[in-house]
Short mmCIF file of C-alpha atoms in Angstrom, two decimals:
data_model
loop_
_atom_site.label_atom_id
_atom_site.label_comp_id
_atom_site.label_asym_id
_atom_site.label_seq_id
_atom_site.Cartn_x
_atom_site.Cartn_y
_atom_site.Cartn_z
CA MET A 128 -0.21 -0.13 0.14
CA ASP A 129 1.02 3.31 -0.70
CA ALA A 130 2.74 5.22 2.33
CA GLU A 131 0.60 8.01 2.42
CA ARG A 132 -2.72 5.81 2.28
CA ALA A 133 -1.45 3.72 4.93
CA HIS A 134 -0.99 6.62 6.96
CA ASP A 135 -4.37 7.81 6.47
CA PHE A 136 -5.86 4.46 7.04
CA GLY A 137 -4.13 3.90 10.26
CA LEU A 138 -5.04 7.58 11.28
CA ARG A 139 -8.91 6.49 10.85
CA MET A 140 -8.51 3.46 12.81
CA ILE A 141 -6.87 5.36 15.77
CA SER A 142 -9.76 8.20 15.57
CA ALA A 143 -12.36 5.52 15.53
CA GLY A 144 -10.63 3.92 18.90
CA PHE A 145 -9.94 0.43 17.33
CA VAL A 146 -6.46 0.12 18.59
CA SER A 147 -4.95 0.94 22.17
CA SER A 148 -2.27 0.49 24.34
CA SER A 149 -1.50 1.15 27.71
CA PRO A 150 2.09 2.27 28.66
CA PRO A 151 3.74 1.62 32.36
CA VAL A 152 3.03 3.82 34.86
CA SER A 153 5.51 4.90 37.58
CA GLN A 154 6.20 8.46 39.29
CA LEU A 155 10.04 7.63 37.95
CA LEU A 156 9.15 8.43 34.51
CA ASN A 157 7.51 11.85 35.20
CA VAL A 158 9.18 14.72 33.36
CA ARG A 159 8.35 18.66 33.17
CA ALA A 160 7.66 20.37 29.93
CA TYR A 161 5.70 22.48 28.00
CA GLY A 162 4.67 24.09 31.62
CA GLN A 163 3.02 20.74 32.37
CA THR A 164 4.01 17.41 34.29
CA LEU A 165 4.03 14.67 31.99
CA PRO A 166 3.58 10.92 32.73
CA HIS A 167 6.57 9.92 31.02
CA PRO A 168 8.70 11.48 28.32
CA ILE A 169 7.05 10.35 24.97
CA GLY A 170 4.97 12.18 22.63
CA LEU A 171 3.98 12.33 18.94
CA ALA A 172 5.67 14.59 16.70
CA ALA A 173 3.88 16.87 14.39
CA GLY A 174 3.04 15.33 10.89
CA PHE A 175 0.98 12.37 11.77
CA ASP A 176 -2.47 14.37 12.90
CA LYS A 177 -2.21 17.28 11.08
CA ASN A 178 -5.63 18.14 11.68
CA GLY A 179 -6.22 17.54 15.19
CA ILE A 180 -8.95 14.52 14.41
CA ALA A 181 -7.43 11.74 16.47
CA LEU A 182 -6.66 12.95 19.77
CA GLU A 183 -8.80 10.66 21.83
CA GLY A 184 -7.07 8.02 19.87
CA LEU A 185 -3.95 8.83 20.48
CA TYR A 186 -4.37 9.32 24.28
CA ASN A 187 -5.51 5.83 24.11
CA LEU A 188 -2.17 4.63 22.83
CA GLY A 189 -0.32 6.14 25.22
CA PHE A 190 1.48 9.18 24.53
CA SER A 191 1.85 11.79 26.98
CA HIS A 192 1.61 14.33 24.52
CA VAL A 193 1.04 15.30 20.58
CA GLU A 194 1.77 17.72 18.44
CA VAL A 195 -0.96 18.59 16.19
CA GLY A 196 -0.02 20.18 12.62
CA THR A 197 1.64 21.62 10.66
CA VAL A 198 -1.68 23.95 10.49
CA THR A 199 -1.30 26.36 7.79
CA PRO A 200 -3.89 30.05 8.19
CA LEU A 201 -5.70 28.86 4.71
CA PRO A 202 -6.15 25.75 3.92
CA GLN A 203 -4.15 24.15 1.12
CA PRO A 204 -3.33 20.64 -0.45
CA GLY A 205 0.50 20.24 -0.40
CA ASN A 206 2.27 18.92 -2.92
CA GLU A 207 1.56 16.51 -5.43
CA ARG A 208 1.27 12.88 -5.00
CA PRO A 209 3.32 10.59 -4.45
CA ARG A 210 4.74 12.31 -1.57
CA MET A 211 5.66 9.44 0.96
CA TRP A 212 8.08 6.74 0.95
CA ARG A 213 9.00 4.22 3.35
CA TYR A 214 12.60 2.85 3.02
CA THR A 215 12.27 -0.11 5.60
CA GLU A 216 15.87 -1.57 5.36
CA GLU A 217 16.74 2.02 7.00
CA ASP A 218 13.68 2.13 9.39
CA ALA A 219 13.23 5.24 7.38
CA LEU A 220 10.58 7.35 6.10
CA VAL A 221 11.07 10.25 3.41
CA ASN A 222 7.85 12.90 3.12
CA LYS A 223 7.24 15.77 0.70
CA LEU A 224 3.77 16.54 2.02
CA GLY A 225 4.28 20.35 1.89
CA PHE A 226 2.06 21.39 4.37
CA ASN A 227 -1.08 19.82 3.70
CA SER A 228 -3.50 21.67 5.81
CA HIS A 229 -7.31 21.84 6.51
CA GLY A 230 -6.52 25.46 7.56
CA ALA A 231 -6.43 26.99 11.33
CA VAL A 232 -10.22 27.55 11.12
CA GLN A 233 -11.19 23.92 10.44
CA VAL A 234 -8.63 22.52 12.66
CA ALA A 235 -9.97 25.06 15.35
CA LYS A 236 -13.41 23.23 14.94
CA ASN A 237 -12.00 20.23 15.22
CA LEU A 238 -9.94 21.22 18.35
CA GLU A 239 -13.30 22.49 19.89
CA ARG A 240 -14.96 18.90 19.88
CA VAL A 241 -11.71 17.21 21.46
CA ASP A 242 -12.63 15.46 24.61
CA THR A 243 -9.41 14.08 26.17
CA PRO A 244 -6.92 14.48 29.05
CA ILE A 245 -4.01 14.23 26.71
CA ILE A 246 -1.48 17.37 26.71
CA TYR A 247 -1.30 18.75 23.02
CA GLY A 248 0.70 21.66 20.96
CA ILE A 249 -0.25 23.12 17.57
CA ASN A 250 2.57 23.26 15.10
CA ILE A 251 1.82 26.12 12.54
CA GLY A 252 3.26 27.37 9.41
CA LYS A 253 2.93 29.37 6.34
CA ASN A 254 0.88 28.87 3.48
CA LYS A 255 3.08 28.04 0.46
CA GLN A 256 2.18 31.00 -1.66
CA THR A 257 2.78 33.72 1.30
CA PRO A 258 6.00 35.39 0.39
CA ASN A 259 8.92 35.07 3.11
CA GLU A 260 8.67 38.82 3.88
CA GLU A 261 5.06 38.26 4.55
CA ALA A 262 5.47 35.21 6.34
CA TRP A 263 5.21 36.64 10.07
CA ARG A 264 1.55 37.50 9.08
CA ASP A 265 0.63 33.97 8.34
CA TYR A 266 2.18 32.67 11.50
CA GLY A 267 0.42 35.52 13.63
CA GLY A 268 -2.92 34.72 11.77
CA ALA A 269 -2.59 31.11 12.49
CA ALA A 270 -1.71 31.65 16.10
CA GLN A 271 -4.58 34.35 16.63
CA ALA A 272 -7.23 31.47 15.03
CA LEU A 273 -6.24 28.77 17.31
CA ARG A 274 -5.19 30.73 20.52
CA ASP A 275 -8.24 29.21 22.40
CA TYR A 276 -6.92 25.53 21.78
CA GLY A 277 -3.76 23.33 22.68
CA HIS A 278 -1.27 23.97 26.03
CA TYR A 279 1.43 25.00 23.56
CA PHE A 280 2.67 26.29 20.52
CA VAL A 281 5.41 25.93 17.91
CA VAL A 282 6.78 27.76 15.18
CA ASN A 283 7.91 25.56 12.32
CA VAL A 284 10.33 27.20 10.07
CA SER A 285 12.12 24.38 9.46
CA SER A 286 10.54 22.00 7.11
CA PRO A 287 12.34 21.21 3.91
CA ASN A 288 9.18 21.00 1.56
CA THR A 289 8.00 24.61 1.56
CA PRO A 290 10.01 26.22 -1.04
CA GLY A 291 12.12 28.96 0.98
CA LEU A 292 10.83 28.23 4.54
CA ARG A 293 14.16 27.12 5.90
CA ALA A 294 15.32 31.07 5.06
CA LEU A 295 13.18 32.02 7.89
CA GLN A 296 15.91 30.44 10.76
CA ALA A 297 17.79 33.49 9.80
CA THR A 298 17.91 35.48 12.96
CA ASP A 299 16.01 38.74 11.84
CA ASP A 300 13.18 36.97 10.11
CA LEU A 301 12.80 34.52 13.11
CA LYS A 302 12.48 37.03 15.93
CA ARG A 303 9.96 38.95 13.59
CA ILE A 304 7.92 35.42 13.39
CA LEU A 305 8.24 34.89 17.24
CA ASP A 306 6.91 38.12 17.98
CA ALA A 307 4.11 38.18 15.68
CA VAL A 308 3.05 34.59 17.32
CA LEU A 309 3.82 35.78 21.04
CA ALA A 310 1.48 38.97 20.69
CA LYS A 311 -1.53 36.39 20.04
CA ILE A 312 -1.01 33.54 22.16
CA ASP A 313 -0.50 33.24 26.09
CA LYS A 314 0.87 29.69 25.78
CA PRO A 315 4.27 28.35 25.79
CA LEU A 316 5.80 28.73 22.63
CA TYR A 317 8.60 26.68 20.70
CA ALA A 318 10.58 26.91 17.47
CA LYS A 319 11.38 23.91 15.49
CA VAL A 320 14.91 23.81 14.00
CA SER A 321 16.64 21.99 11.05
CA PRO A 322 19.43 19.12 11.49
CA ASP A 323 20.88 20.50 8.60
CA GLN A 324 22.01 23.71 10.47
CA ASP A 325 25.49 23.58 11.49
CA ASP A 326 26.29 23.80 15.13
CA GLU A 327 27.02 27.45 15.43
CA ASP A 328 23.51 28.25 13.51
CA LEU A 329 21.52 26.01 15.98
CA VAL A 330 23.25 28.07 18.58
CA ALA A 331 22.50 31.55 16.81
CA VAL A 332 18.49 30.36 16.50
CA ALA A 333 18.75 29.24 20.23
CA GLU A 334 19.90 32.81 21.22
CA VAL A 335 17.10 34.41 19.38
CA ALA A 336 14.69 32.01 20.71
CA ALA A 337 15.98 32.95 24.35
CA SER A 338 15.84 36.80 23.60
CA THR A 339 12.19 36.48 22.87
CA GLY A 340 11.60 34.55 25.85
CA ILE A 341 9.83 31.87 24.25
CA ALA A 342 9.80 28.31 26.14
CA GLY A 343 12.51 26.07 23.93
CA ILE A 344 13.55 24.55 20.67
CA ILE A 345 12.51 21.43 19.28
CA ALA A 346 15.37 19.67 17.82
CA THR A 347 14.85 18.58 15.15
CA ASN A 348 12.97 18.14 12.00
CA THR A 349 13.56 16.01 8.88
CA THR A 350 16.94 16.01 6.93
CA ILE A 351 17.75 16.62 3.38
CA ALA A 352 20.97 14.71 3.99
CA HIS A 353 19.86 11.40 2.13
CA SER A 354 20.18 9.73 -1.04
CA HIS A 355 16.44 9.37 -1.60
CA GLY A 356 15.42 12.00 -3.61
CA GLU A 357 13.23 15.06 -2.80
CA GLY A 358 11.69 15.45 0.58
CA GLY A 359 12.75 15.12 4.34
CA LEU A 360 13.89 11.95 6.06
CA SER A 361 12.87 10.79 9.41
CA GLY A 362 13.90 7.76 11.41
CA LYS A 363 16.72 5.67 12.53
CA PRO A 364 19.26 7.46 9.83
CA LEU A 365 18.65 11.04 11.82
CA ARG A 366 18.91 9.63 15.50
CA ASP A 367 22.77 10.61 15.54
CA ARG A 368 22.58 14.14 14.24
CA ALA A 369 19.14 15.00 16.13
CA SER A 370 20.82 13.61 19.25
CA GLU A 371 23.81 16.04 18.76
CA ALA A 372 21.82 18.93 17.82
CA CYS A 373 19.91 18.44 21.02
CA ARG A 374 23.17 18.17 22.83
CA THR A 375 24.67 21.44 21.44
CA ILE A 376 21.77 23.52 22.17
CA ARG A 377 21.41 22.20 25.70
CA GLN A 378 24.80 23.25 26.23
CA ALA A 379 24.98 26.31 24.97
CA MET A 380 21.54 27.90 26.34
CA PRO A 381 20.26 28.20 29.88
CA GLY A 382 18.44 25.54 31.57
CA SER A 383 15.33 27.99 31.22
CA LEU A 384 15.08 26.86 27.48
CA GLU A 385 13.75 23.85 27.06
CA VAL A 386 14.97 21.19 24.29
CA ILE A 387 12.49 18.64 23.09
CA GLY A 388 14.29 15.69 21.41
CA VAL A 389 13.02 14.42 18.10
CA GLY A 390 14.43 11.97 15.70
CA GLY A 391 15.33 8.63 15.26
CA ILE A 392 14.15 7.54 18.66
CA PHE A 393 13.23 3.71 18.15
CA SER A 394 14.20 1.98 21.77
CA GLY A 395 14.62 2.61 25.45
CA HIS A 396 17.96 3.12 24.57
CA ASP A 397 17.42 5.99 21.83
CA LEU A 398 15.26 7.67 24.59
CA ARG A 399 17.83 7.41 27.49
CA GLU A 400 20.64 9.05 25.35
CA ARG A 401 18.24 11.68 24.05
CA LEU A 402 17.44 12.95 27.62
CA GLN A 403 20.88 12.42 28.60
CA ALA A 404 21.61 14.89 26.23
CA GLY A 405 19.50 17.35 27.61
CA ALA A 406 15.99 16.94 26.36
CA ALA A 407 12.96 17.92 28.66
CA ALA A 408 10.64 15.40 26.62
CA CYS A 409 11.12 13.63 23.26
CA GLN A 410 8.76 13.10 20.48
CA ILE A 411 8.55 9.87 17.99
CA TYR A 412 6.97 9.35 14.77
CA THR A 413 8.71 6.87 12.30
CA SER A 414 9.24 4.60 14.83
CA PHE A 415 5.58 4.81 15.70
CA VAL A 416 4.97 4.01 12.14
CA TYR A 417 7.27 0.71 12.47
CA ARG A 418 6.83 -0.41 15.61
CA GLY A 419 3.10 0.05 15.53
CA PRO A 420 0.52 0.64 18.19
CA PRO A 421 2.54 -0.67 21.10
CA ALA A 422 5.60 1.78 20.46
CA VAL A 423 5.07 3.85 23.31
CA ARG A 424 4.68 1.05 26.11
CA ASP A 425 7.42 -1.01 24.48
CA ILE A 426 10.16 1.92 24.31
CA LEU A 427 9.08 3.06 27.82
CA ASN A 428 9.53 -0.68 28.99
CA GLU A 429 12.70 -0.94 27.23
CA TYR A 430 14.11 2.28 28.84
CA ILE A 431 12.69 1.26 32.31
CA GLY A 432 14.41 -2.26 31.84
CA GLY A 433 17.79 -0.55 30.55
CA GLY A 434 17.63 -1.57 26.92
#
């Protein structure tokens, strides 16, 4: 089955409540992130539930938090299909979805119906046709439409699948976007960064983020450093770079700036390594695709058992 069709089918099954899994419960697993105490460190990264339709089902799979999105201000279809591929021999995915989104107004309607205690964030981006010099208006507009929902927000300026988007990580552009969003919300705000930036640039982005007073950095998005054509790669090949980026930002910045670890976390060992690199909490995506509904339970059990 085509990878995106498989994803859509799985999302519908989760949304309908056909699958569940119970993670281990222990105060030793509790972490503090997003201004909340989470029962354990594993959340679901942005990109899986783009429109906020499956939060109840994802809670029943044991995630401690979920990131909805990326949500754009106006609806847009994203790039042409096919636009998602599995590379099973590498435990990797490549996507060039391009911010396919129902738009902020519809996502707000979806979230209004949510009835679950799960902590969730909202990842926002700009529409493809919006020029970079006007991007701050898109981010501010999306935040305005969604301000009554979610526990935290994320500015996505690091996807490789919207032309020119990564240029918004330049410090002046990023500061303008962060200021525009902060003016609209009263919740913790994070910036999601690219693993393809060198360490010096990652630190520069983190310094701008800290100067604006946002809560933290999500490290990292997908990488274009792969041999599978266009699109961003996630999964095991990203693990080492994502862990290094997490450590670099953590060591360079004050403890008040949280780092959320994302990228290539497949096992309890990977989770432990990312937390030791300075992550306050972590998110998975590709390992959920490959390990299936028990992924959270199994990774946490491995973590507890020292695996």
